[in-house]
mmCIF file of C-alpha atoms in Angstrom:
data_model
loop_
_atom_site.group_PDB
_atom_site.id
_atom_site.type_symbol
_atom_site.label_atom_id
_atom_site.label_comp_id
_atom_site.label_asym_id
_atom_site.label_seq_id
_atom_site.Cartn_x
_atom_site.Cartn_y
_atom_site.Cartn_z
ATOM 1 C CA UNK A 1 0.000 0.000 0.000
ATOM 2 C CA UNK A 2 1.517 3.304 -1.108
ATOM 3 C CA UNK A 3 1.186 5.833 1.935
ATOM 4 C CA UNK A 4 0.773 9.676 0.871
ATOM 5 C CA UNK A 5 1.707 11.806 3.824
ATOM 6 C CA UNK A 6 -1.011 14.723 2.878
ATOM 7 C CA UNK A 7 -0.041 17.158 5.727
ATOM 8 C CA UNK A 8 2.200 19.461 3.270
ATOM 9 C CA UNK A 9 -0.617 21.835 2.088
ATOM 10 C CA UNK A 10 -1.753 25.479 2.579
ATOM 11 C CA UNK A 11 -5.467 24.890 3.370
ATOM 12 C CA UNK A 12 -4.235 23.364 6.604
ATOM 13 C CA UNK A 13 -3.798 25.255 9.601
ATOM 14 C CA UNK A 14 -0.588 26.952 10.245
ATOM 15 C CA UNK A 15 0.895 25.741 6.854
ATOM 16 C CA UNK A 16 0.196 28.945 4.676
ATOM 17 C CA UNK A 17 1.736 31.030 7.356
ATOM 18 C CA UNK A 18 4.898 28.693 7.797
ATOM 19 C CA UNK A 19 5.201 29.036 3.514
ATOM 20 C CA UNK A 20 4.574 32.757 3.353
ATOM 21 C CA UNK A 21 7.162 33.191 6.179
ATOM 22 C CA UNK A 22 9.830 30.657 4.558
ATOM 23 C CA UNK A 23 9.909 28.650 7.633
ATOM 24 C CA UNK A 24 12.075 25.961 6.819
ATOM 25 C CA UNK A 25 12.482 24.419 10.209
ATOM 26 C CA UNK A 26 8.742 24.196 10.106
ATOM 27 C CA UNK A 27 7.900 22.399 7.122
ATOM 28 C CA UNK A 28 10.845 19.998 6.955
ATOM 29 C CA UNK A 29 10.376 18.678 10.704
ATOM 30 C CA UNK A 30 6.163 18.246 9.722
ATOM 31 C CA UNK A 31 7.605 16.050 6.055
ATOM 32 C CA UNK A 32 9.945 14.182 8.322
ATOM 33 C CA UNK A 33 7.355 13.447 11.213
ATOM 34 C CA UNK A 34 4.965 12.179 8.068
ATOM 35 C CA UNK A 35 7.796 9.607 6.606
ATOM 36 C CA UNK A 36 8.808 8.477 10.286
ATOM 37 C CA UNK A 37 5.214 7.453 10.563
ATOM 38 C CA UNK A 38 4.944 5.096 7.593
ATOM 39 C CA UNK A 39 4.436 8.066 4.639
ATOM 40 C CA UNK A 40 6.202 6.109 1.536
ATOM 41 C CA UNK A 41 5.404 9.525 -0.455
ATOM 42 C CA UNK A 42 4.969 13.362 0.862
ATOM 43 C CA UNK A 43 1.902 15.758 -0.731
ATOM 44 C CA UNK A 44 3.331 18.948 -1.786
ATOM 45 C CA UNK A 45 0.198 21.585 -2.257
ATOM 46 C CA UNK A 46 0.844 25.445 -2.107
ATOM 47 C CA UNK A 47 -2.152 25.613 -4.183
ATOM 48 C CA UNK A 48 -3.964 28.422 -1.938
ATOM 49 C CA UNK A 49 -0.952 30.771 -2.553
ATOM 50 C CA UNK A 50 -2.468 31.654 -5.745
ATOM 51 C CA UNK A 51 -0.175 35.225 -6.602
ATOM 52 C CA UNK A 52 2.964 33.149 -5.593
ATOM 53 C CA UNK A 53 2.167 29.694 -5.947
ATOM 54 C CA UNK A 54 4.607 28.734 -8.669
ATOM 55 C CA UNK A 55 7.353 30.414 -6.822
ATOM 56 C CA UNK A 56 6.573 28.667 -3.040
ATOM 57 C CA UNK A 57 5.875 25.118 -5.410
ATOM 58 C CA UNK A 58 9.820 25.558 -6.238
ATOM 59 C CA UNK A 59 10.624 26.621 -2.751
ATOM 60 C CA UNK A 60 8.754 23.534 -0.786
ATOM 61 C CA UNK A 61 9.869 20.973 -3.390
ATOM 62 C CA UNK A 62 13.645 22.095 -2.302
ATOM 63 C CA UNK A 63 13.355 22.686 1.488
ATOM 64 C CA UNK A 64 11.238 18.974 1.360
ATOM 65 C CA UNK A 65 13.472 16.508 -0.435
ATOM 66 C CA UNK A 66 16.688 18.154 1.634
ATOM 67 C CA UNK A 67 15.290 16.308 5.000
ATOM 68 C CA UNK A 68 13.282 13.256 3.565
ATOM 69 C CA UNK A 69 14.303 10.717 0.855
ATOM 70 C CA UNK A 70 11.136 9.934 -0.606
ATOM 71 C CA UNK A 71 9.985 11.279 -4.265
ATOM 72 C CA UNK A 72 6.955 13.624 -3.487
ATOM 73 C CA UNK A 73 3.443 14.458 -4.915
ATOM 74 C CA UNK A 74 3.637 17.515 -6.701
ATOM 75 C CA UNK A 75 -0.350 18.423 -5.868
ATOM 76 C CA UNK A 76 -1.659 21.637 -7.881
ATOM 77 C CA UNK A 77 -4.308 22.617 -10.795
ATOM 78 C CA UNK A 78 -2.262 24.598 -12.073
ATOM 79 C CA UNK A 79 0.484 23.508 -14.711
ATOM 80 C CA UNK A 80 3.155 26.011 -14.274
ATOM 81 C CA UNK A 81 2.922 25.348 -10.661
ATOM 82 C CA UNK A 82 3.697 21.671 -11.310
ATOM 83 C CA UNK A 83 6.164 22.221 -13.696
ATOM 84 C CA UNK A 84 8.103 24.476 -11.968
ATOM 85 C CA UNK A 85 7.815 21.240 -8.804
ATOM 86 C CA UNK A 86 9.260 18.732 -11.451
ATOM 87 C CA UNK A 87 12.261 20.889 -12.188
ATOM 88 C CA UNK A 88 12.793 21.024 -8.381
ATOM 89 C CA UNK A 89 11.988 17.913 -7.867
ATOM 90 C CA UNK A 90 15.028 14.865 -7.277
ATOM 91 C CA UNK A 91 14.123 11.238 -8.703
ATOM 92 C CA UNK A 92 10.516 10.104 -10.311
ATOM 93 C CA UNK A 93 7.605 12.275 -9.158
ATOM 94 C CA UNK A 94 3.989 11.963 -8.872
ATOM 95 C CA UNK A 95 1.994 14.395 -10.568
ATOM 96 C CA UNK A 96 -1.533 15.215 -9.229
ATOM 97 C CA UNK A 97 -3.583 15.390 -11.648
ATOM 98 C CA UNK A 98 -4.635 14.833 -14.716
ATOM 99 C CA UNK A 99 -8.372 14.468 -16.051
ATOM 100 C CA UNK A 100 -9.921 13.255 -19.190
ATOM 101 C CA UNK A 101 -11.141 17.743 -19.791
ATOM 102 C CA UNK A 102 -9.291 18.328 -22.946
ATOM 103 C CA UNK A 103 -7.382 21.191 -21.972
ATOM 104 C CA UNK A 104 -5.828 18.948 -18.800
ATOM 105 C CA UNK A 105 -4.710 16.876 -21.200
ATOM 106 C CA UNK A 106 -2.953 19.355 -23.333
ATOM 107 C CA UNK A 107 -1.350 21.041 -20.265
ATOM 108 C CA UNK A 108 -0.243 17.670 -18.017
ATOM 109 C CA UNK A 109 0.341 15.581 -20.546
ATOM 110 C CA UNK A 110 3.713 16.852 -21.728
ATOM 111 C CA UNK A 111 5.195 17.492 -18.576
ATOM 112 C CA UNK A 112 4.483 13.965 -17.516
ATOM 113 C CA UNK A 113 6.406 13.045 -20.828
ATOM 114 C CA UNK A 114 9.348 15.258 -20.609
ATOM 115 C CA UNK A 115 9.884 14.670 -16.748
ATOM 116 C CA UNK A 116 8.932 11.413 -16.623
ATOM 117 C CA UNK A 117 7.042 11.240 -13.598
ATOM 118 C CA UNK A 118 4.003 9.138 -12.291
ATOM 119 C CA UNK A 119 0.037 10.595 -13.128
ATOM 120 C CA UNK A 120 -2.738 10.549 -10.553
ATOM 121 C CA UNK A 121 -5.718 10.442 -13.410
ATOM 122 C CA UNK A 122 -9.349 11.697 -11.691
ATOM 123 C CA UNK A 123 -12.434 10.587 -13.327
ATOM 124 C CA UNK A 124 -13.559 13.800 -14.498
ATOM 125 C CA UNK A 125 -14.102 14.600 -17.920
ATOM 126 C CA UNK A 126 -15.393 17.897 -19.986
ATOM 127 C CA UNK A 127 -18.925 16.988 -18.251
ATOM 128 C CA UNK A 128 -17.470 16.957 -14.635
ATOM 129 C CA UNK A 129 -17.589 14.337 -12.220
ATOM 130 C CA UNK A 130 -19.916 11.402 -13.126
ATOM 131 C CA UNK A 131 -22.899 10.523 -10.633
ATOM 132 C CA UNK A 132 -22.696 6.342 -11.618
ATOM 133 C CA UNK A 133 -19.460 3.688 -11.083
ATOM 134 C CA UNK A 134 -20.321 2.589 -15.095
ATOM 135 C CA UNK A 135 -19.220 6.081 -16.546
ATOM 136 C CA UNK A 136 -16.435 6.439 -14.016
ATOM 137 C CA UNK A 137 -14.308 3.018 -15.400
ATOM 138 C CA UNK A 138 -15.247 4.691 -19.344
ATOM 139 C CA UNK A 139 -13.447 7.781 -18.365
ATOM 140 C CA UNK A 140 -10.940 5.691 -16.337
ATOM 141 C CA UNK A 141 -10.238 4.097 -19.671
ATOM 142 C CA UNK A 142 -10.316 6.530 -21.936
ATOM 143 C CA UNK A 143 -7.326 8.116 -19.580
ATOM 144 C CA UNK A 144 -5.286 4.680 -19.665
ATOM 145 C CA UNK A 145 -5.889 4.451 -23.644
ATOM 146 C CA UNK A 146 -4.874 8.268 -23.840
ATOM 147 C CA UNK A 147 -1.819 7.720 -21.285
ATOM 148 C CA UNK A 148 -0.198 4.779 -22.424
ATOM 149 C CA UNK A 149 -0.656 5.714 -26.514
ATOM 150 C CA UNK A 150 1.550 8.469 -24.952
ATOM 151 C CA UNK A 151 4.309 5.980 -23.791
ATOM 152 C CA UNK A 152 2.928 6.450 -20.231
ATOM 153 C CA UNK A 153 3.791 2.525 -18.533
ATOM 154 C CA UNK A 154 0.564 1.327 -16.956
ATOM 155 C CA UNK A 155 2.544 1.036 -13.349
ATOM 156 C CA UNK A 156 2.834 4.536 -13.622
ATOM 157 C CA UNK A 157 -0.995 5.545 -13.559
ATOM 158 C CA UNK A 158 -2.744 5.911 -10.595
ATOM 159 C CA UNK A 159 -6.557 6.142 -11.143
ATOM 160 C CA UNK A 160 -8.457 7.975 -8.411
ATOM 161 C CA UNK A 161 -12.522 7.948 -9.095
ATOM 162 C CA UNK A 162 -13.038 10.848 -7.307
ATOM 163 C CA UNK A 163 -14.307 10.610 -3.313
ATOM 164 C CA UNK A 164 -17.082 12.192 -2.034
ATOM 165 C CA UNK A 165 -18.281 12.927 0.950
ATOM 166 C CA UNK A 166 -21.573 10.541 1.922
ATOM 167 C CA UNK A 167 -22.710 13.464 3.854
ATOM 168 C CA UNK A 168 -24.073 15.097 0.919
ATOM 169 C CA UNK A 169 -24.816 11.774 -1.147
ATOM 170 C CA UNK A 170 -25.416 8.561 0.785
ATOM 171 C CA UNK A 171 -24.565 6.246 -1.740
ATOM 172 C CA UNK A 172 -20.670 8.136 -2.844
ATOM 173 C CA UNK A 173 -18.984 5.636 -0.826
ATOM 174 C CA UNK A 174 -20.584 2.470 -2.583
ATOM 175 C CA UNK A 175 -20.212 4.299 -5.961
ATOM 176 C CA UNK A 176 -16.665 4.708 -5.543
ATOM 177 C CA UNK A 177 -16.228 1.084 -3.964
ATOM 178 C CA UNK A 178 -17.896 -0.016 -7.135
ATOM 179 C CA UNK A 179 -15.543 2.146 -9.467
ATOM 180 C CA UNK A 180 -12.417 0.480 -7.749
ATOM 181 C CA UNK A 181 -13.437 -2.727 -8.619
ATOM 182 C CA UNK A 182 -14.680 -2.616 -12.119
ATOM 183 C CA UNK A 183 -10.981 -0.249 -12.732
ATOM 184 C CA UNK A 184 -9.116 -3.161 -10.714
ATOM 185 C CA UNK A 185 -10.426 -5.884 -12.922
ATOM 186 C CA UNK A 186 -10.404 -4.498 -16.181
ATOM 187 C CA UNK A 187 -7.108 -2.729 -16.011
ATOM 188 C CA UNK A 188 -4.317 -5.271 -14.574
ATOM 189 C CA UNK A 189 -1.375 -3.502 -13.502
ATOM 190 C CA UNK A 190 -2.562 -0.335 -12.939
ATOM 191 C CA UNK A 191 -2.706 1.583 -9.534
ATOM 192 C CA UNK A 192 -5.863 3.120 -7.795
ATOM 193 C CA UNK A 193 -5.539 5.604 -5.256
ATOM 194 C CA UNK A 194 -7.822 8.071 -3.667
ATOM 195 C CA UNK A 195 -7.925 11.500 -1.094
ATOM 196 C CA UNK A 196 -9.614 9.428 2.037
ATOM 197 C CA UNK A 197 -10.675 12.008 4.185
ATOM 198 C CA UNK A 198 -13.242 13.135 1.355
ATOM 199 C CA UNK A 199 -15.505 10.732 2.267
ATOM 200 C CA UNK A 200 -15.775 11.758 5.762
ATOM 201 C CA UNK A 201 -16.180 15.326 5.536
ATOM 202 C CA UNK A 202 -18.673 17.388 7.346
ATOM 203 C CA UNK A 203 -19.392 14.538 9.577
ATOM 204 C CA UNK A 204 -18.488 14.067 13.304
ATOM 205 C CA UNK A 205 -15.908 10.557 14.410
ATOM 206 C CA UNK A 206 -14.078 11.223 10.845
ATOM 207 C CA UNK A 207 -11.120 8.972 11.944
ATOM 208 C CA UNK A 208 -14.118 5.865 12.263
ATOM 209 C CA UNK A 209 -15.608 6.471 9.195
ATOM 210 C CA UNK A 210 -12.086 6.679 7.162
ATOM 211 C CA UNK A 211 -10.620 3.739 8.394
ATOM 212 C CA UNK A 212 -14.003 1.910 7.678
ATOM 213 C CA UNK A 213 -14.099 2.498 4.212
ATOM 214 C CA UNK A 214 -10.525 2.420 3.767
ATOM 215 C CA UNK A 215 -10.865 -1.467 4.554
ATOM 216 C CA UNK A 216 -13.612 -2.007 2.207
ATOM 217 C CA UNK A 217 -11.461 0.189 -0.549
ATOM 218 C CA UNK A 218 -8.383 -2.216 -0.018
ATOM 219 C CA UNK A 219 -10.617 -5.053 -0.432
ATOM 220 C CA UNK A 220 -12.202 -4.037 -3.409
ATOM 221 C CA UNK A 221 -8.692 -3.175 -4.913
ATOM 222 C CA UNK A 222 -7.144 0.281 -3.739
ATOM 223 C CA UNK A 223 -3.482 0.185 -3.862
ATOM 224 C CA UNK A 224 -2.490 4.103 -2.616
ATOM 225 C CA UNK A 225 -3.832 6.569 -0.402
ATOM 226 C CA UNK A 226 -3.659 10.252 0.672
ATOM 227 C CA UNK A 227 -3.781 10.134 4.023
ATOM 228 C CA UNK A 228 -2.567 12.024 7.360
ATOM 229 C CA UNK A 229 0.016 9.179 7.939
ATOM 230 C CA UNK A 230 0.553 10.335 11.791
ATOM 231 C CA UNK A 231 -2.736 9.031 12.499
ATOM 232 C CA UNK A 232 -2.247 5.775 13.942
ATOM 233 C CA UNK A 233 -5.638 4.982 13.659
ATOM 234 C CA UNK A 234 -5.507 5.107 9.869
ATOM 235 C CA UNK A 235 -1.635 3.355 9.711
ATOM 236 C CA UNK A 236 -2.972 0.648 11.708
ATOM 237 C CA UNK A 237 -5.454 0.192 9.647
ATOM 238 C CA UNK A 238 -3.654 -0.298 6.313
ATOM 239 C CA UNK A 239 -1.434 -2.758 7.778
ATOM 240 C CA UNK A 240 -3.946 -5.227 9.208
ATOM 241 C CA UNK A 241 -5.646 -4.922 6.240
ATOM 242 C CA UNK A 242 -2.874 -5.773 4.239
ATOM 243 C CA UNK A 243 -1.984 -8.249 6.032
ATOM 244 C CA UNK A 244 -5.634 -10.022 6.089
ATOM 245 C CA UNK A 245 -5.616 -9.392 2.359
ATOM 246 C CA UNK A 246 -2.743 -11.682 1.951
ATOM 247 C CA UNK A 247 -0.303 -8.693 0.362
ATOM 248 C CA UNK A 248 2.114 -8.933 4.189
ATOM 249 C CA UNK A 249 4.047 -12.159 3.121
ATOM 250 C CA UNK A 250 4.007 -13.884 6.968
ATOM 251 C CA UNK A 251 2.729 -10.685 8.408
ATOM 252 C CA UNK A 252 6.350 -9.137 8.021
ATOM 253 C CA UNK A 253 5.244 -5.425 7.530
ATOM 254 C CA UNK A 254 2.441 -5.502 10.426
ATOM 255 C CA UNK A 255 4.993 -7.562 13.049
ATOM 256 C CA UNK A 256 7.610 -4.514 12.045
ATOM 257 C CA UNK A 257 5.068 -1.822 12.883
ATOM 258 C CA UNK A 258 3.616 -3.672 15.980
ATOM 259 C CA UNK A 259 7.459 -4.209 17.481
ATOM 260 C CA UNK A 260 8.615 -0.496 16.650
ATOM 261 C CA UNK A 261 5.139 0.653 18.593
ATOM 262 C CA UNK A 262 3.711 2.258 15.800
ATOM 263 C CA UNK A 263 0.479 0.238 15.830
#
């Protein structure tokens, strides 16, 4: 299970300041805290900082990957943002995001190419995000056709159908549990991620309500998540369930965590 640490981003409390003020000691000390508890990836998002957001994209790439050897998310809508994030950026990336809108695909599409880095693909097309699992997984291929007819390997897409919350629509968590399976089985190879605290939002006992779905998610085939990786609640949670899934060969990763106290 690929762990996104998703604690690096503006709308949070207290990170906008710590970015507007350049506060190094700040930010690196919050990625490192994220990869010491279990983050295999950290979220970069300055996205917020509209005026300056290019500029503090090329800052927090830098001050990140000095403290913390892991490749990072480089999270924005806007393209000049991420590009200037992959020319910071050490090792393979993961870009967040690309869509199936046509002018996403004209932006992203050549910055993947020419920096090589991973895509996080959202089911959204020109008609916006689809209200039914069947025309999520015909977006979700019309992305992988588009992608890999652009040399784009298939282990380097990372479908995310778009979470929710089940506050406003009761049935958005089935929907997308749906979505991950019918992606999982018709696209082997391919990774499927999604933003988990989505599906929780507006509603009281959030930590409950992620870590339930995030079970049935892995079940039904999610492979990556966007998470706050210093809750232990959630951390936990990934490794039993990868371990009752059968993908912890003799429980290795969840005997690590539980000797190290991290469970």
């Amino acid at each position: 299970m690929l762990i996104i640490g998703e604690k690096i981003n503006t709308s949070l409390k207290g990170i906008e300041e710590a970015v507007k003020t350049r506060n190094t000691v700040f930010i690196q000390n919050l990625a490192s805290k994220q990869v010491e508890s279990g983050a295999d990836m950290i979220d970069v998002n300055v996205g917020t900082r509209i005026h300056t957001e290019v500029e503090d994209m090329r800052w927090i790439v830098k001050v990140v990957q000095q403290v913390v050897d892991v490749p990072l998310c480089i999270d924005s809508p806007n393209p000049e943002a991420i590009e200037a994030g992959l020319a910071e950026h050490r090792g393979k990336a993961l870009v967040n995001s690309i869509t199936a809108e046509k002018e996403r695909i004209e932006r992203i599409l050549p910055l993947i190419k020419r920096f090589n880095s991973k895509i996080v693909a959202l089911t959204i097309d020109d008609r916006g995000v689809p209200e039914d699992a069947e025309r999520r997984c015909e977006i979700a291929e019309k992305l992988v056709k588009t992608l890999t007819e652009n040399e784009i390997p298939l282990e380097d897409i990372y479908i995310d159908p778009v979470v929710h919350s089940i506050s406003t629509n009761s049935k958005s968590g089935v929907m997308v549990l749906e979505s991950i399976k019918k992606i999982a089985t018709s696209f082997k190879g391919i990774h499927i991620i999604c933003g988990l605290s989505n599906i929780s939002f507006g509603l009281p006992k959030r930590g409950l309500l992620n870590r339930a779905f995030l079970l049935m998610a892995m079940a039904a085939g999610l492979d990556s998540v966007i998470c706050d990786p210093q809750d232990k609640g959630i951390i936990s949670a990934i490794k039993a369930g990868e371990a009752l899934l059968g993908r912890d060969e003799y429980c290795a990763k969840y005997l690590a965590f539980f000797r190290e106290g991290k469970l």
